[in-house]
Amino acid sequence: MVNIGFIGCGQMGRDHIDRIANRMGNAHIVAIYDLNRAAAEKAVADFGLDAKICDSADELIHAPEVDAVVMASRNDAHLEPLLACIEAGKPVFTEKPMTIDGADSWKVVEAEVKAGKKLVQVGFNRRYDTGYEQMKEIIDSKQIGELLCGDCRHFNAQAATSYYRTDNVVNDTLIHECDILHYLFDDDYKAVEIKCARQNRLNPNGAENLREPQIAIIEFQHGAIVTVEANVNCQYGYDIQCRLVGESGTVSLPDVATPEVRQAERIYHSISSDWFARFLDAYDKEMRAFLNRVERGEEPSGQMATAWDGYVANVAADAMLESLHNGGRVEISLPERPALYA
Ligand code: ISE
């Protein structure tokens, strides 16, 4: 049994609390913290938790009864608790992105290197989606040869909140592609460019606050090129696509199978409305993987996203933001990967 300290009781946090409390079986939330104490109190009441409400992330991390920490607070509130967990030697799962940029994420990598231990696991949930897992297997088997190019679609029915802005398209949305493409290609990024398409009049946040759809052009060190359409006001549902072209074949992310309905002179399949439904299994699987490795005293490995992966995604996102604001193609270079992440 793993005793969890939980930080951040917003929408994603509540989704994870439900998961840990009701679906995992080998974890208890024993301590909880949110900057807004009322949100923590509400989570305790709604999910019937037997958890101490802490006054700070630090108090929670250092509570002797807490074995490991799960964090779903705002992106800009991740860094200090991550560093505190590393200092305290406690395994930590953080929602994506690991921090707000490459410079902050590098501090996390440096802290782990100094500690000589990997404790951080980043919630890049797509790595646990069955469709992406199958793609990864096919790519790694080399049955379609080396990857050459591809195109992806990251569509949300509507912008996540009324505060969701132009930069969020990169930091909250495209950050998933920044991770999953690096993972699938097993190659580093060379350069990126972002272009904004014609504005959608149905964008509820207004084009002056939220410029999208955004098209990302991503180049890899070995020469492959992938484009990603990020459209966060597509209206019709949550639609994630990924089609990659190899030397002797292609591989595409399967749609989630739903019944074919024939009715009223139409044939149709339904589609998820949001990521909570689309990636439910993946979120469960990644949390189970975290809890199991903590129970076994293991460091993150295999398909788990480490602090290094979190850093790589942030560096790519930084370059995308630079392109978004200043235009043009932006080159990406990384320091040497520390031996800890070999
Ligand atoms: C949200 O934070 C997510 O993680 C979703 O997967 C993504 O599709 C959405 O655009 C983000 O706002």
Short mmCIF file of C-alpha atoms and ligand atoms in Angstrom, two decimals:
data_model
loop_
_atom_site.label_atom_id
_atom_site.label_comp_id
_atom_site.label_asym_id
_atom_site.label_seq_id
_atom_site.Cartn_x
_atom_site.Cartn_y
_atom_site.Cartn_z
CA MET A 1 0.00 0.00 0.00
CA VAL A 2 1.36 3.43 -0.95
CA ASN A 3 0.49 6.49 1.15
CA ILE A 4 0.00 9.43 -1.19
CA GLY A 5 0.30 13.14 -0.54
CA PHE A 6 -1.86 14.85 -3.15
CA ILE A 7 -1.31 18.42 -4.40
CA GLY A 8 -3.79 20.36 -6.56
CA CYS A 9 -7.55 19.76 -6.40
CA GLY A 10 -8.73 21.36 -9.64
CA GLN A 11 -10.43 19.47 -12.47
CA MET A 12 -7.48 17.23 -13.38
CA GLY A 13 -6.63 16.80 -9.70
CA ARG A 14 -10.12 15.59 -8.89
CA ASP A 15 -9.92 13.14 -11.79
CA HIS A 16 -6.70 11.68 -10.34
CA ILE A 17 -8.09 11.66 -6.77
CA ASP A 18 -11.07 9.62 -7.97
CA ARG A 19 -8.69 7.29 -9.79
CA ILE A 20 -6.38 6.77 -6.79
CA ALA A 21 -9.17 6.50 -4.24
CA ASN A 22 -11.54 4.29 -6.21
CA ARG A 23 -9.73 2.40 -8.95
CA MET A 24 -6.13 1.65 -7.99
CA GLY A 25 -6.51 -0.57 -4.91
CA ASN A 26 -2.93 -0.15 -3.65
CA ALA A 27 -2.91 3.50 -2.56
CA HIS A 28 -4.39 5.79 0.09
CA ILE A 29 -4.44 9.56 -0.07
CA VAL A 30 -3.26 10.44 3.43
CA ALA A 31 -2.51 14.14 2.98
CA ILE A 32 -3.84 16.76 0.62
CA TYR A 33 -3.00 20.36 -0.26
CA ASP A 34 -4.43 23.05 -2.49
CA LEU A 35 -3.59 26.76 -2.46
CA ASN A 36 -7.34 27.22 -2.16
CA ARG A 37 -8.07 25.30 1.06
CA ALA A 38 -11.78 25.07 0.20
CA ALA A 39 -10.91 22.98 -2.90
CA ALA A 40 -8.97 20.52 -0.71
CA GLU A 41 -11.83 20.37 1.80
CA LYS A 42 -14.32 19.74 -0.99
CA ALA A 43 -12.19 16.92 -2.43
CA VAL A 44 -11.93 15.28 1.01
CA ALA A 45 -15.71 15.49 1.46
CA ASP A 46 -16.67 14.48 -2.12
CA PHE A 47 -14.36 11.48 -2.31
CA GLY A 48 -14.71 10.46 1.36
CA LEU A 49 -10.95 10.69 1.95
CA ASP A 50 -9.34 10.08 5.31
CA ALA A 51 -6.66 12.67 4.60
CA LYS A 52 -5.01 15.44 6.56
CA ILE A 53 -5.42 18.87 4.92
CA CYS A 54 -2.01 20.54 4.83
CA ASP A 55 -1.23 24.26 4.89
CA SER A 56 1.59 24.07 2.34
CA ALA A 57 3.10 21.76 -0.26
CA ASP A 58 6.22 21.64 1.89
CA GLU A 59 4.32 20.41 4.95
CA LEU A 60 2.72 17.69 2.80
CA ILE A 61 5.99 16.55 1.22
CA HIS A 62 7.74 16.32 4.59
CA ALA A 63 4.87 14.57 6.40
CA PRO A 64 6.38 11.27 7.63
CA GLU A 65 3.26 9.30 6.64
CA VAL A 66 3.59 10.40 2.97
CA ASP A 67 5.48 7.81 0.88
CA ALA A 68 5.02 9.49 -2.51
CA VAL A 69 3.50 12.63 -3.99
CA VAL A 70 1.05 13.14 -6.86
CA MET A 71 0.77 16.66 -8.20
CA ALA A 72 -1.90 18.18 -10.42
CA SER A 73 -1.51 21.83 -9.50
CA ARG A 74 -1.09 24.68 -11.99
CA ASN A 75 1.88 24.40 -14.35
CA ASP A 76 3.67 27.30 -12.67
CA ALA A 77 3.38 25.68 -9.22
CA HIS A 78 5.28 22.45 -10.05
CA LEU A 79 8.93 23.45 -9.73
CA GLU A 80 9.35 24.08 -5.98
CA PRO A 81 7.45 20.94 -4.86
CA LEU A 82 9.39 18.83 -7.39
CA LEU A 83 12.70 20.10 -5.99
CA ALA A 84 11.45 19.52 -2.44
CA CYS A 85 10.44 15.92 -3.27
CA ILE A 86 13.86 15.22 -4.77
CA GLU A 87 15.54 16.73 -1.71
CA ALA A 88 13.33 14.60 0.57
CA GLY A 89 13.95 11.47 -1.55
CA LYS A 90 10.21 10.96 -2.23
CA PRO A 91 8.93 9.65 -5.59
CA VAL A 92 6.68 12.14 -7.33
CA PHE A 93 4.22 12.01 -10.21
CA THR A 94 3.54 15.41 -11.76
CA GLU A 95 0.97 16.34 -14.34
CA LYS A 96 2.36 17.69 -17.62
CA PRO A 97 4.13 19.95 -18.41
CA MET A 98 6.83 19.22 -15.84
CA THR A 99 7.45 22.97 -15.39
CA ILE A 100 6.71 26.10 -17.37
CA ASP A 101 9.90 26.08 -19.49
CA GLY A 102 13.20 24.45 -20.32
CA ALA A 103 15.18 26.57 -17.84
CA ASP A 104 13.02 25.47 -14.89
CA SER A 105 12.90 21.86 -16.06
CA TRP A 106 16.69 21.82 -16.28
CA LYS A 107 16.73 22.62 -12.52
CA VAL A 108 14.73 19.43 -11.93
CA VAL A 109 17.15 17.38 -14.05
CA GLU A 110 20.12 18.89 -12.22
CA ALA A 111 18.57 18.14 -8.82
CA GLU A 112 18.01 14.49 -9.76
CA VAL A 113 21.52 14.17 -11.14
CA LYS A 114 22.86 15.61 -7.88
CA ALA A 115 20.71 13.17 -5.89
CA GLY A 116 21.90 10.36 -8.19
CA LYS A 117 18.36 9.02 -8.40
CA LYS A 118 15.30 9.33 -10.65
CA LEU A 119 12.26 10.19 -8.58
CA VAL A 120 10.16 12.27 -10.96
CA GLN A 121 7.61 10.76 -13.36
CA VAL A 122 5.78 13.12 -15.73
CA GLY A 123 2.13 12.52 -16.63
CA PHE A 124 2.44 12.28 -20.38
CA ASN A 125 -0.55 9.98 -20.45
CA ARG A 126 -0.48 9.18 -24.17
CA ARG A 127 2.49 6.85 -23.65
CA TYR A 128 -0.01 4.53 -21.92
CA ASP A 129 -2.76 4.73 -24.56
CA THR A 130 -3.16 1.30 -26.16
CA GLY A 131 -3.19 2.77 -29.68
CA TYR A 132 0.08 4.66 -29.15
CA GLU A 133 1.57 1.59 -27.43
CA GLN A 134 0.78 -0.48 -30.53
CA MET A 135 2.26 2.19 -32.81
CA LYS A 136 5.44 2.26 -30.72
CA GLU A 137 5.77 -1.51 -31.02
CA ILE A 138 5.38 -1.41 -34.80
CA ILE A 139 7.85 1.48 -35.14
CA ASP A 140 10.44 -0.17 -32.88
CA SER A 141 10.16 -3.48 -34.76
CA LYS A 142 11.33 -1.55 -37.89
CA GLN A 143 8.71 -3.38 -39.97
CA ILE A 144 7.94 -0.12 -41.80
CA GLY A 145 11.60 0.90 -41.88
CA GLU A 146 12.84 4.25 -40.60
CA LEU A 147 10.26 7.00 -40.11
CA LEU A 148 10.34 9.75 -42.74
CA CYS A 149 7.45 12.10 -42.07
CA GLY A 150 3.93 12.30 -40.70
CA ASP A 151 0.98 14.41 -39.73
CA CYS A 152 -0.96 14.68 -36.50
CA ARG A 153 -4.19 16.26 -35.36
CA HIS A 154 -4.79 17.55 -31.83
CA PHE A 155 -8.37 18.84 -31.75
CA ASN A 156 -10.35 19.93 -28.69
CA ALA A 157 -14.07 20.63 -28.99
CA GLN A 158 -13.57 23.95 -27.23
CA ALA A 159 -10.76 25.81 -25.42
CA ALA A 160 -10.31 24.23 -21.97
CA THR A 161 -11.21 27.38 -19.96
CA SER A 162 -11.98 31.06 -20.55
CA TYR A 163 -8.37 31.77 -19.42
CA TYR A 164 -6.87 29.53 -22.11
CA ARG A 165 -4.63 31.80 -24.26
CA THR A 166 -2.47 31.66 -27.39
CA ASP A 167 0.56 30.30 -25.45
CA ASN A 168 -1.55 27.55 -23.87
CA VAL A 169 -1.92 25.97 -27.32
CA VAL A 170 1.79 25.21 -27.02
CA ASN A 171 2.29 24.73 -23.28
CA ASP A 172 -0.86 22.73 -22.51
CA THR A 173 -1.88 21.19 -25.81
CA LEU A 174 1.03 20.76 -28.26
CA ILE A 175 3.25 19.77 -25.31
CA HIS A 176 1.68 16.31 -25.68
CA GLU A 177 3.03 16.02 -29.22
CA CYS A 178 6.38 17.42 -28.00
CA ASP A 179 6.57 14.35 -25.78
CA ILE A 180 4.90 11.59 -27.78
CA LEU A 181 6.73 12.33 -31.04
CA HIS A 182 10.10 12.37 -29.29
CA TYR A 183 9.10 9.04 -27.71
CA LEU A 184 7.80 7.40 -30.92
CA PHE A 185 10.68 8.59 -33.12
CA ASP A 186 13.33 8.01 -30.44
CA ASP A 187 15.10 10.99 -31.98
CA ASP A 188 15.87 14.53 -30.81
CA TYR A 189 14.30 17.64 -32.28
CA LYS A 190 16.27 19.79 -34.70
CA ALA A 191 13.91 22.72 -35.29
CA VAL A 192 10.29 23.81 -35.11
CA GLU A 193 8.09 26.42 -36.70
CA ILE A 194 4.57 27.52 -35.78
CA LYS A 195 2.13 29.13 -38.17
CA CYS A 196 -1.34 30.43 -37.28
CA ALA A 197 -4.16 29.56 -39.65
CA ARG A 198 -7.33 31.50 -40.39
CA GLN A 199 -9.10 32.36 -37.13
CA ASN A 200 -12.22 30.49 -36.13
CA ARG A 201 -15.16 32.83 -35.45
CA LEU A 202 -16.49 30.23 -32.98
CA ASN A 203 -13.47 30.72 -30.67
CA PRO A 204 -15.18 31.76 -27.37
CA ASN A 205 -12.04 33.46 -25.98
CA GLY A 206 -11.63 35.84 -28.93
CA ALA A 207 -8.87 35.86 -31.55
CA GLU A 208 -7.03 38.68 -29.71
CA ASN A 209 -6.55 36.37 -26.68
CA LEU A 210 -6.34 33.02 -28.39
CA ARG A 211 -4.71 32.73 -31.81
CA GLU A 212 -5.45 29.33 -33.28
CA PRO A 213 -5.59 26.92 -35.07
CA GLN A 214 -1.80 26.62 -34.92
CA ILE A 215 0.19 24.45 -37.28
CA ALA A 216 3.49 23.10 -35.98
CA ILE A 217 6.23 21.91 -38.33
CA ILE A 218 8.61 19.70 -36.40
CA GLU A 219 12.01 18.58 -37.72
CA PHE A 220 14.01 15.75 -36.22
CA GLN A 221 17.80 15.38 -36.09
CA HIS A 222 17.72 12.43 -38.53
CA GLY A 223 15.71 14.46 -41.05
CA ALA A 224 12.11 13.33 -40.51
CA ILE A 225 9.44 16.06 -40.56
CA VAL A 226 6.02 15.98 -38.87
CA THR A 227 3.24 18.54 -38.98
CA VAL A 228 0.69 18.92 -36.20
CA GLU A 229 -2.60 20.78 -36.47
CA ALA A 230 -3.65 22.10 -33.07
CA ASN A 231 -7.26 23.24 -33.22
CA VAL A 232 -8.80 23.81 -29.81
CA ASN A 233 -12.23 24.98 -30.96
CA CYS A 234 -13.14 22.33 -33.51
CA GLN A 235 -16.68 22.07 -32.05
CA TYR A 236 -17.30 18.43 -32.89
CA GLY A 237 -15.36 16.54 -30.19
CA TYR A 238 -11.95 15.47 -28.90
CA ASP A 239 -10.07 14.15 -31.90
CA ILE A 240 -6.48 12.89 -31.71
CA GLN A 241 -4.84 11.54 -34.86
CA CYS A 242 -1.29 10.56 -35.71
CA ARG A 243 -0.17 9.09 -39.04
CA LEU A 244 3.49 8.32 -39.51
CA VAL A 245 5.16 7.35 -42.76
CA GLY A 246 8.03 4.89 -42.81
CA GLU A 247 10.25 3.69 -45.67
CA SER A 248 8.01 0.74 -46.50
CA GLY A 249 4.63 1.49 -44.90
CA THR A 250 2.64 3.79 -42.69
CA VAL A 251 1.23 3.46 -39.19
CA SER A 252 -1.74 5.41 -37.81
CA LEU A 253 -3.22 5.84 -34.36
CA PRO A 254 -6.47 3.87 -34.28
CA ASP A 255 -9.68 5.65 -33.38
CA VAL A 256 -11.31 4.37 -30.22
CA ALA A 257 -13.77 1.75 -31.39
CA THR A 258 -17.39 2.80 -30.86
CA PRO A 259 -20.51 1.13 -32.28
CA GLU A 260 -21.56 2.01 -35.78
CA VAL A 261 -25.03 3.52 -35.63
CA ARG A 262 -27.36 3.50 -38.65
CA GLN A 263 -30.26 5.78 -38.02
CA ALA A 264 -32.29 8.53 -39.67
CA GLU A 265 -30.58 8.13 -43.05
CA ARG A 266 -27.11 8.33 -41.49
CA ILE A 267 -24.26 5.96 -40.57
CA TYR A 268 -22.07 7.24 -37.72
CA HIS A 269 -19.67 6.52 -34.86
CA SER A 270 -19.58 8.72 -31.77
CA ILE A 271 -16.40 10.43 -30.58
CA SER A 272 -15.24 11.42 -27.06
CA SER A 273 -16.07 14.92 -25.90
CA ASP A 274 -12.84 15.47 -23.93
CA TRP A 275 -9.50 14.00 -22.89
CA PHE A 276 -10.82 12.59 -19.61
CA ALA A 277 -13.01 10.17 -21.57
CA ARG A 278 -10.68 9.62 -24.56
CA PHE A 279 -7.66 8.76 -22.39
CA LEU A 280 -9.39 7.26 -19.35
CA ASP A 281 -7.59 3.93 -19.70
CA ALA A 282 -4.25 5.60 -20.36
CA TYR A 283 -4.58 7.77 -17.23
CA ASP A 284 -5.44 4.68 -15.18
CA LYS A 285 -2.51 2.73 -16.62
CA GLU A 286 0.06 5.47 -16.03
CA MET A 287 -1.09 5.94 -12.41
CA ARG A 288 -1.00 2.19 -11.84
CA ALA A 289 2.52 2.09 -13.27
CA PHE A 290 3.58 4.89 -10.91
CA LEU A 291 2.06 3.27 -7.81
CA ASN A 292 3.46 -0.16 -8.67
CA ARG A 293 6.97 1.12 -9.17
CA VAL A 294 6.79 3.10 -5.91
CA GLU A 295 5.54 0.00 -4.10
CA ARG A 296 8.47 -1.97 -5.51
CA GLY A 297 10.94 0.81 -4.70
CA GLU A 298 11.88 1.20 -8.38
CA GLU A 299 12.90 4.28 -10.35
CA PRO A 300 10.93 5.29 -13.46
CA SER A 301 11.83 3.13 -16.47
CA GLY A 302 10.49 1.85 -19.80
CA GLN A 303 7.64 3.92 -21.16
CA MET A 304 7.48 6.23 -18.12
CA ALA A 305 8.36 9.83 -18.88
CA THR A 306 11.34 10.89 -16.75
CA ALA A 307 12.49 14.38 -15.75
CA TRP A 308 14.72 14.29 -18.85
CA ASP A 309 11.70 13.66 -21.08
CA GLY A 310 9.87 16.46 -19.29
CA TYR A 311 12.83 18.73 -20.01
CA VAL A 312 13.01 17.74 -23.70
CA ALA A 313 9.30 18.51 -24.15
CA ASN A 314 9.70 21.91 -22.45
CA VAL A 315 12.68 22.83 -24.64
CA ALA A 316 10.67 22.00 -27.79
CA ALA A 317 7.73 24.03 -26.46
CA ASP A 318 10.04 27.00 -25.74
CA ALA A 319 11.16 26.93 -29.38
CA MET A 320 7.53 26.73 -30.55
CA LEU A 321 6.69 29.79 -28.43
CA GLU A 322 9.64 31.68 -29.88
CA SER A 323 8.41 30.87 -33.39
CA LEU A 324 4.85 31.79 -32.46
CA HIS A 325 5.90 35.21 -31.17
CA ASN A 326 8.75 36.10 -33.55
CA GLY A 327 7.93 33.98 -36.58
CA GLY A 328 10.15 31.63 -38.55
CA ARG A 329 11.98 28.41 -37.90
CA VAL A 330 13.70 28.02 -34.53
CA GLU A 331 16.56 25.58 -34.05
CA ILE A 332 16.71 23.37 -30.97
CA SER A 333 19.81 22.16 -29.22
CA LEU A 334 20.08 20.10 -26.08
CA PRO A 335 22.94 19.60 -23.64
CA GLU A 336 24.34 16.09 -23.40
CA ARG A 337 21.89 13.70 -21.77
CA PRO A 338 23.16 12.93 -18.25
CA ALA A 339 24.19 9.30 -17.67
CA LEU A 340 21.36 8.94 -15.13
CA TYR A 341 18.89 8.95 -18.06
CA ALA A 342 20.90 6.72 -20.42
C1 ISE B 1 -5.32 19.67 -21.52
O1 ISE B 1 -4.60 20.21 -20.45
C2 ISE B 1 -4.81 18.31 -21.86
O2 ISE B 1 -3.88 17.80 -21.31
C3 ISE B 1 -5.44 17.70 -23.03
O3 ISE B 1 -4.94 16.42 -23.30
C4 ISE B 1 -5.28 18.60 -24.24
O4 ISE B 1 -5.93 18.02 -25.35
C5 ISE B 1 -5.88 19.96 -23.96
O5 ISE B 1 -5.70 20.79 -25.07
C6 ISE B 1 -5.21 20.58 -22.73
O6 ISE B 1 -5.82 21.83 -22.45
#
